[in-house]
Amino acid sequence: MEPKESDADERTLHLADAASIVQANQKDTQIENILNEKLTELLTLLKGQLFTNVHTKHISIISKLVYLSLTTLIGRKTLGEEYVDIFIVNKSNKGLVKRYQRLVFVLGYTLGPFLIQKLIKFWKLRNGSGEGDDSDDDSIAADENVISIETIINCLFDIHMLLFYFKGAYYDISRRVSGLRYVTGHRLTNSEKQLKQKNANTYKILGSVLLLQSISTYMPLLKTGSQLLIKKVYTSSGKTLNDSDMLVDKRDKSGSISNVPDDSRSHHFNLSDKDCFKFIPENSRKCILCLSDMTDPSCAPCGHLYCWKCITNWCGEKEDCPLCRQICRPQHVIPLR
Amino acid sequence: MSRLIKEYKTINAQDDILLFPETADNLNNWTAMITGPPNTPYEGHDFKLYISIPDAYPNSPPMVKFHREAMPHVNVNYETGEICLDILKGEWSPVYNLLYTVQSIERLLSEPNADSPLNLELGILMREGDKTAYDSLVRYYLQRQK
Amino acid sequence: MAPSGRRTSTSRLIGYGAALTIAIGTTAWLLWNSSKDEDKDMRATNTSQLYKSKCIIVTNSASDSPNIKWAKILADPNVVLIIPPKVEFPQSAYENHVVDSKDIYKIIHCNTMAGVWACVKSLKKDELVLNSNDLGENVPVDIVRYVKHISNVEDMTSVLDEVE
């Protein structure tokens, strides 16, 4: 896809480089925004603030549609393209693009993202209602699927962006689909060529950075995805879920404290036993939180006694004493021994 | 959960307040009846409270609501029946129980709090100090439902 | 700029583009509005049952008038009377049991004008009937959001006759 240097000099024009395409796009976005602003102003006057607030997305689509219909669709340059002097040619740089290609581009560029969003939403809704009466596990799995569909789309966009940075051919997916490429509208001088080469290299560096970034974002996803897949394979092949669960559990627990003795094996002080902590009078041996005889009576900094479990659970919620509201951090609760 | 069973037993012992689980085998949903306190526009009316117990109870407060469009009160959203009361939100303490919660809501009827209105118009009437209008409007809503 | 060879067809292209834009624009517009049309239909049927419920701010000219049959007005389940400060609702209406005691709750007495407007907003009746001259105060601008129609009348007697 590099400009063909050898035979290009005489008859064909140079393919435009990434920098010019980005610049043209920025200019166009700027103009689309101005158009959008004006349209919003007009509609606010006609239909009121509420209408424009509700239909922000639609208005921006309309303004884009109007702009591109008046430029690209009827075969004219957009202001951005004019600005950097590039124009649209077909895939092979052998001629102008056909009208239907331009139409596909304009529709894809304006309505595409909107439609994709709607589709995802629709899909989610349908799935949400469909799985509603199934068991919880199923709906969780469905959630994971939806998330992965969104990430797949994002991933596609990122890959597309990467390709642009390396090849400098198609800035949008809609341009790629409809096969719209850009060439510079004038012969390049040697110094200009050198500058463009330099620019292309900068873009390649940017591309590499982007590549690294995407790898770091998508690698963990890939990992969990493959784990899920393994899990599914396990369950479908008749093996018990426990095996794969333990696999996942082992991964999750790496780095946390191990060898904590099982709760049933450790010794508990239970106040239902009258010989335990005889100094606690009869009428205060019940925990006010669980209303039962205290198990492992523990003292808050203010002196109030609760079960160890009850008070530490509450401190996870709010760090104060349930009775007197004095500050009570979980690390300050002292179990009686 | 065992705490709820204990609460259920103590409440059963007291007969003067109407607080009971919707079904005896499910203690997650309760109903309570409170009576309008005397010398308030609510006098002579009974109000139903719907209580649902979150899993984290008593570390999380119970969720309490009036019937929708049944309670004209500054701190109650008339349309939904939602109640704005400090102990049902940030001021909750696990020491409180269901009975105390219901009693607090009953107290709220005679001591409305103009600082946290969920019913804007009644809030305005309270801030303006127009007690006559407040009481007449509340009476209008209560009577209309009959 | 378009290459020179295509210049002859440029005007045709512009026409084509414009037509397409308009077509797409209209379809899109119709699509968004289609969802709203249902709402509009609902509203239309509602207004056809013209102003079913009324909120009447009683002022002195009305309350003094012997011609208004308060009992009949109050018998309508969709009517509320608001009595602003310094207006005397005819005591006779209460005393002689002219007004049915079960309808008395529909009379809301206010001690402040702010209270009057708060009541109007809270009640959200279809129609607000008042006499702003008599009231000595303008209707707050935001009231229109809480009622469908405001009848600002000079002579309340005529309007209230219709209520029957």
XYZ file of N, CA, C and O in Angstrom, chain A residues 142-219:
312
model
N -24.791 -14.793 30.339
C -25.256 -13.915 29.274
C -24.602 -12.548 29.406
O -24.172 -11.952 28.426
N -24.501 -12.060 30.639
C -23.852 -10.772 30.870
C -22.429 -10.791 30.339
O -22.002 -9.870 29.648
N -21.746 -11.867 30.653
C -20.366 -11.963 30.208
C -20.290 -11.913 28.686
O -19.423 -11.277 28.109
N -21.251 -12.601 28.049
C -21.276 -12.593 26.596
C -21.434 -11.189 26.039
O -20.751 -10.795 25.117
N -22.361 -10.424 26.614
C -22.608 -9.076 26.123
C -21.358 -8.235 26.270
O -20.959 -7.515 25.356
N -20.727 -8.353 27.421
C -19.517 -7.586 27.655
C -18.491 -7.934 26.587
O -17.868 -7.067 25.988
N -18.388 -9.226 26.290
C -17.357 -9.603 25.337
C -17.703 -9.107 23.939
O -16.817 -8.777 23.170
N -19.012 -9.018 23.614
C -19.368 -8.495 22.284
C -18.937 -7.046 22.164
O -18.356 -6.636 21.158
N -19.179 -6.274 23.219
C -18.750 -4.890 23.180
C -17.228 -4.796 23.064
O -16.698 -3.987 22.307
N -16.552 -5.658 23.823
C -15.096 -5.590 23.774
C -14.589 -6.031 22.410
O -13.605 -5.487 21.911
N -15.293 -6.995 21.805
C -14.871 -7.425 20.471
C -14.973 -6.257 19.494
O -14.059 -5.993 18.707
N -16.078 -5.517 19.581
C -16.244 -4.370 18.679
C -15.144 -3.350 18.938
O -14.502 -2.843 18.009
N -14.903 -3.066 20.226
C -13.835 -2.126 20.555
C -12.499 -2.608 20.010
O -11.704 -1.830 19.496
N -12.299 -3.926 20.142
C -11.046 -4.516 19.683
C -10.898 -4.318 18.179
O -9.835 -3.941 17.689
N -12.007 -4.541 17.443
C -11.989 -4.345 15.993
C -11.586 -2.916 15.653
O -10.758 -2.670 14.780
N -12.186 -1.957 16.371
C -11.871 -0.559 16.117
C -10.388 -0.290 16.359
O -9.737 0.408 15.588
N -9.873 -0.887 17.437
C -8.463 -0.673 17.766
C -7.562 -1.258 16.685
O -6.575 -0.625 16.274
N -7.924 -2.450 16.220
C -7.116 -3.075 15.171
C -7.129 -2.207 13.918
O -6.100 -1.958 13.282
N -8.311 -1.688 13.611
C -8.443 -0.821 12.445
C -7.541 0.393 12.579
O -6.847 0.802 11.662
N -7.545 0.996 13.779
C -6.734 2.178 14.043
C -5.248 1.843 13.861
O -4.488 2.616 13.276
N -4.875 0.651 14.369
C -3.483 0.213 14.256
C -3.076 0.131 12.791
O -2.023 0.638 12.391
N -3.963 -0.496 11.986
C -3.687 -0.634 10.558
C -3.477 0.735 9.929
O -2.597 0.939 9.108
N -4.320 1.697 10.366
C -4.186 3.034 9.793
C -2.830 3.629 10.125
O -2.163 4.209 9.271
N -2.423 3.460 11.377
C -1.149 4.049 11.780
C 0.017 3.435 11.008
O 0.980 4.113 10.682
N -0.079 2.144 10.715
C 1.028 1.500 10.009
C 0.955 1.703 8.504
O 1.961 1.927 7.853
N -0.248 1.641 7.934
C -0.386 1.683 6.484
C -0.798 3.064 5.982
O -0.526 3.430 4.846
N -1.538 3.801 6.827
C -1.971 5.124 6.422
C -2.975 5.119 5.294
O -2.947 5.988 4.432
N -3.851 4.129 5.258
C -4.780 4.045 4.132
C -6.194 4.506 4.491
O -6.670 5.521 3.976
N -6.868 3.771 5.373
C -8.270 4.089 5.658
C -8.403 4.591 7.087
O -8.062 3.893 8.030
N -8.948 5.790 7.230
C -9.066 6.366 8.563
C -10.294 5.822 9.285
O -10.282 5.635 10.487
N -11.409 5.608 8.554
C -12.618 5.072 9.182
C -12.889 3.690 8.643
O -12.490 3.348 7.546
N -13.658 2.943 9.431
C -14.096 1.632 8.956
C -15.019 1.804 7.757
O -14.948 1.040 6.788
N -15.844 2.863 7.789
C -16.766 3.056 6.668
C -16.000 3.323 5.375
O -16.416 2.916 4.298
N -14.840 4.017 5.486
C -14.039 4.268 4.289
C -13.423 2.967 3.801
O -13.316 2.731 2.600
N -13.030 2.109 4.766
C -12.433 0.831 4.383
C -13.466 -0.032 3.655
O -13.183 -0.607 2.608
N -14.673 -0.058 4.218
C -15.717 -0.902 3.635
C -16.052 -0.443 2.224
O -16.169 -1.246 1.304
N -16.184 0.883 2.044
C -16.592 1.361 0.729
C -15.389 1.596 -0.191
O -15.565 1.960 -1.353
N -14.187 1.388 0.326
C -13.006 1.456 -0.528
C -12.639 2.858 -0.989
O -12.302 3.068 -2.152
N -12.694 3.812 -0.071
C -12.340 5.187 -0.421
C -10.910 5.481 0.025
O -10.609 5.399 1.212
N -10.041 5.790 -0.942
C -8.678 6.148 -0.572
C -8.412 7.591 -0.963
O -9.176 8.208 -1.684
N -7.311 8.124 -0.478
C -6.985 9.510 -0.774
C -5.677 9.622 -1.551
O -4.742 8.861 -1.321
N -5.634 10.556 -2.492
C -4.360 10.896 -3.125
C -4.137 12.398 -2.974
O -5.088 13.168 -2.813
N -2.888 12.813 -3.006
C -2.604 14.245 -2.968
C -2.886 14.834 -4.339
O -2.636 14.203 -5.366
N -3.395 16.027 -4.342
C -3.852 16.635 -5.586
C -2.761 17.335 -6.374
O -3.015 17.975 -7.392
N -1.508 17.250 -5.945
C -0.442 17.923 -6.683
C 0.808 17.052 -6.684
O 0.909 16.082 -5.930
N 1.754 17.388 -7.564
C 3.030 16.648 -7.569
C 3.819 17.041 -6.335
O 3.810 18.202 -5.919
N 4.517 16.064 -5.795
C 5.281 16.338 -4.590
C 6.714 16.737 -4.945
O 7.336 16.125 -5.814
N 7.228 17.753 -4.268
C 8.652 18.072 -4.418
C 9.434 17.098 -3.553
O 8.864 16.426 -2.697
N 10.745 17.047 -3.782
C 11.562 16.083 -3.048
C 11.542 16.338 -1.553
O 11.448 15.402 -0.764
N 11.639 17.621 -1.171
C 11.668 17.931 0.257
C 10.348 17.522 0.904
O 10.319 17.002 2.017
N 9.280 17.722 0.159
C 7.970 17.338 0.674
C 7.914 15.837 0.897
O 7.396 15.352 1.894
N 8.481 15.098 -0.066
C 8.490 13.640 0.037
C 9.211 13.206 1.302
O 8.742 12.317 2.020
N 10.381 13.854 1.549
C 11.159 13.483 2.729
C 10.355 13.728 4.003
O 10.305 12.880 4.897
N 9.721 14.900 4.025
C 8.927 15.269 5.199
C 7.841 14.230 5.442
O 7.613 13.775 6.563
N 7.187 13.823 4.333
C 6.078 12.865 4.464
C 6.601 11.528 4.961
O 5.938 10.857 5.756
N 7.794 11.154 4.479
C 8.377 9.889 4.922
C 8.605 9.923 6.428
O 8.288 8.981 7.145
N 9.145 11.088 6.881
C 9.409 11.263 8.305
C 8.110 11.125 9.096
O 8.039 10.426 10.101
N 7.081 11.818 8.594
C 5.777 11.770 9.257
C 5.271 10.349 9.363
O 4.773 9.925 10.407
N 5.421 9.616 8.259
C 4.931 8.237 8.237
C 5.631 7.435 9.324
O 5.007 6.629 10.017
N 6.963 7.696 9.508
C 7.701 6.989 10.549
C 7.157 7.321 11.934
O 7.000 6.434 12.768
N 6.868 8.625 12.149
C 6.304 9.014 13.442
C 5.016 8.250 13.697
O 4.766 7.780 14.809
N 4.204 8.149 12.665
C 2.935 7.447 12.833
C 3.152 5.989 13.151
O 2.389 5.385 13.894
N 4.238 5.431 12.567
C 4.506 4.029 12.866
C 4.886 3.860 14.330
O 4.491 2.891 14.981
N 5.662 4.841 14.858
C 6.014 4.776 16.281
C 4.745 4.833 17.123
O 4.529 4.026 18.031
N 3.878 5.798 16.763
C 2.604 5.921 17.478
C 1.842 4.614 17.427
O 1.276 4.152 18.423
N 1.858 4.013 16.240
C 1.167 2.744 16.038
C 1.702 1.678 16.967
O 0.934 0.923 17.572
N 3.044 1.634 17.113
C 3.628 0.611 17.984
C 3.178 0.810 19.418
O 2.856 -0.161 20.119
N 3.159 2.093 19.842
C 2.714 2.375 21.204
C 1.287 1.881 21.390
O 0.943 1.216 22.375
N 0.450 2.193 20.394
C -0.946 1.783 20.448
C -1.061 0.265 20.499
O -1.881 -0.289 21.230
N -0.197 -0.392 19.730
C -0.208 -1.851 19.681
C 0.072 -2.419 21.069
O -0.634 -3.292 21.563
N 1.124 -1.838 21.712
C 1.476 -2.301 23.058
C 0.300 -2.123 24.009
O -0.041 -3.007 24.791
N -0.323 -0.933 23.881
C -1.442 -0.628 24.776
C -2.567 -1.634 24.576
O -3.116 -2.164 25.548
N -2.907 -1.907 23.311
C -4.025 -2.829 23.070
C -3.680 -4.213 23.572
O -4.538 -4.901 24.120
N -2.402 -4.605 23.388
C -2.022 -5.936 23.868
C -2.250 -6.016 25.367
O -2.845 -6.966 25.877
N -1.850 -4.947 26.081
C -1.988 -4.986 27.538
C -3.452 -4.992 27.950
O -3.805 -5.558 28.975
N -4.335 -4.339 27.150
C -5.753 -4.360 27.532
C -6.401 -5.686 27.190
O -7.239 -6.165 27.944
N -6.042 -6.259 26.052
C -6.812 -7.414 25.599
C -6.246 -8.742 26.084
O -6.938 -9.738 26.088
N -4.982 -8.743 26.530
C -4.422 -10.011 26.985
C -5.195 -10.615 28.165
O -5.600 -11.772 28.095
